[in-house]
C-alpha angles and dihedrals in degrees: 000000000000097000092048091058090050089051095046096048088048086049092057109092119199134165125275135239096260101040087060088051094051094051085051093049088050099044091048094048090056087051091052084050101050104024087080103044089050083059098052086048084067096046087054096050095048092048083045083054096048093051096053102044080053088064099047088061100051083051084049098044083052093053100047086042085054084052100038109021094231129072119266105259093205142061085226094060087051097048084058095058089044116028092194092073099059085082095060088052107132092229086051110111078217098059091101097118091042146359112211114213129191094219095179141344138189146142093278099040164330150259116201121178139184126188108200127220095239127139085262107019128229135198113223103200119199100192117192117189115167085336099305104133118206128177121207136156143189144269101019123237097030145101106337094339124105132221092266091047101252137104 
């Protein structure tokens, strides 16, 4: 019985110490790879999501200027017109990816502005002046903003 036992325990194959340790190694060095690029993923997404909430309310402050022949002076109005706005209100618990500003707002024109809620955050600005649009964003070279200040 006994030497059944031995040959049956000499039989048995496992892994070693070090095998182990190497699979470990190798696993952790593929984390530290991909852990930082899953990060950046989520700053992207929050800047896209700026950008388009942005646009919602240009689209917003032309349709309250075709009812009422002026721009919408505050985020509020806006958020009527388009009730997806009213979660990117500044006073809204759920504002953690953006924060929409009625910078101006005239006869002639608007100023619209989101901060994401990016890592590092950045204002997209839609600027309408006599019907000249223009699109810029701050800080430059960061998130989805180019090196002019623009996207």
């Amino acid at each position: 019985m006994l030497p059944k036992l031995r040959s049956q325990a000499q039989a048995e194959k496992g892994f070693t110490l070090i095998e182990l340790l190497v699979v470990i190694l190798i696993i952790g060095i593929l984390a530290a790879i991909a852990i930082p690029s899953f990060l950046n993923q989520k700053g992207k997404a929050n800047d896209a999501n700026a950008k388009a909430v942005v646009r919602t309310a240009q689209t917003a402050e032309e349709t309250y200027f075709t009812d009422n022949q002026n721009y919408a002076p505050t985020a509020a109005q806006l958020a009527v017109i388009e009730p997806t706005l009213s979660a990117a209100l500044p006073a809204t618990p759920t504002n953690v990816p953006h924060s929409l500003t009625v910078v101006s707002a005239s006869l002639t024109g608007f100023v619209v502005s989101v901060t994401s809620g990016s890592i590092t955050p950045v204002t997209y600005k839609i600027t309408n002046v006599s019907g000249i649009v223009t699109r810029s964003c701050t800080p430059a070279s960061t998130g989805g903003c180019n090196s002019t200040s623009s996207w």
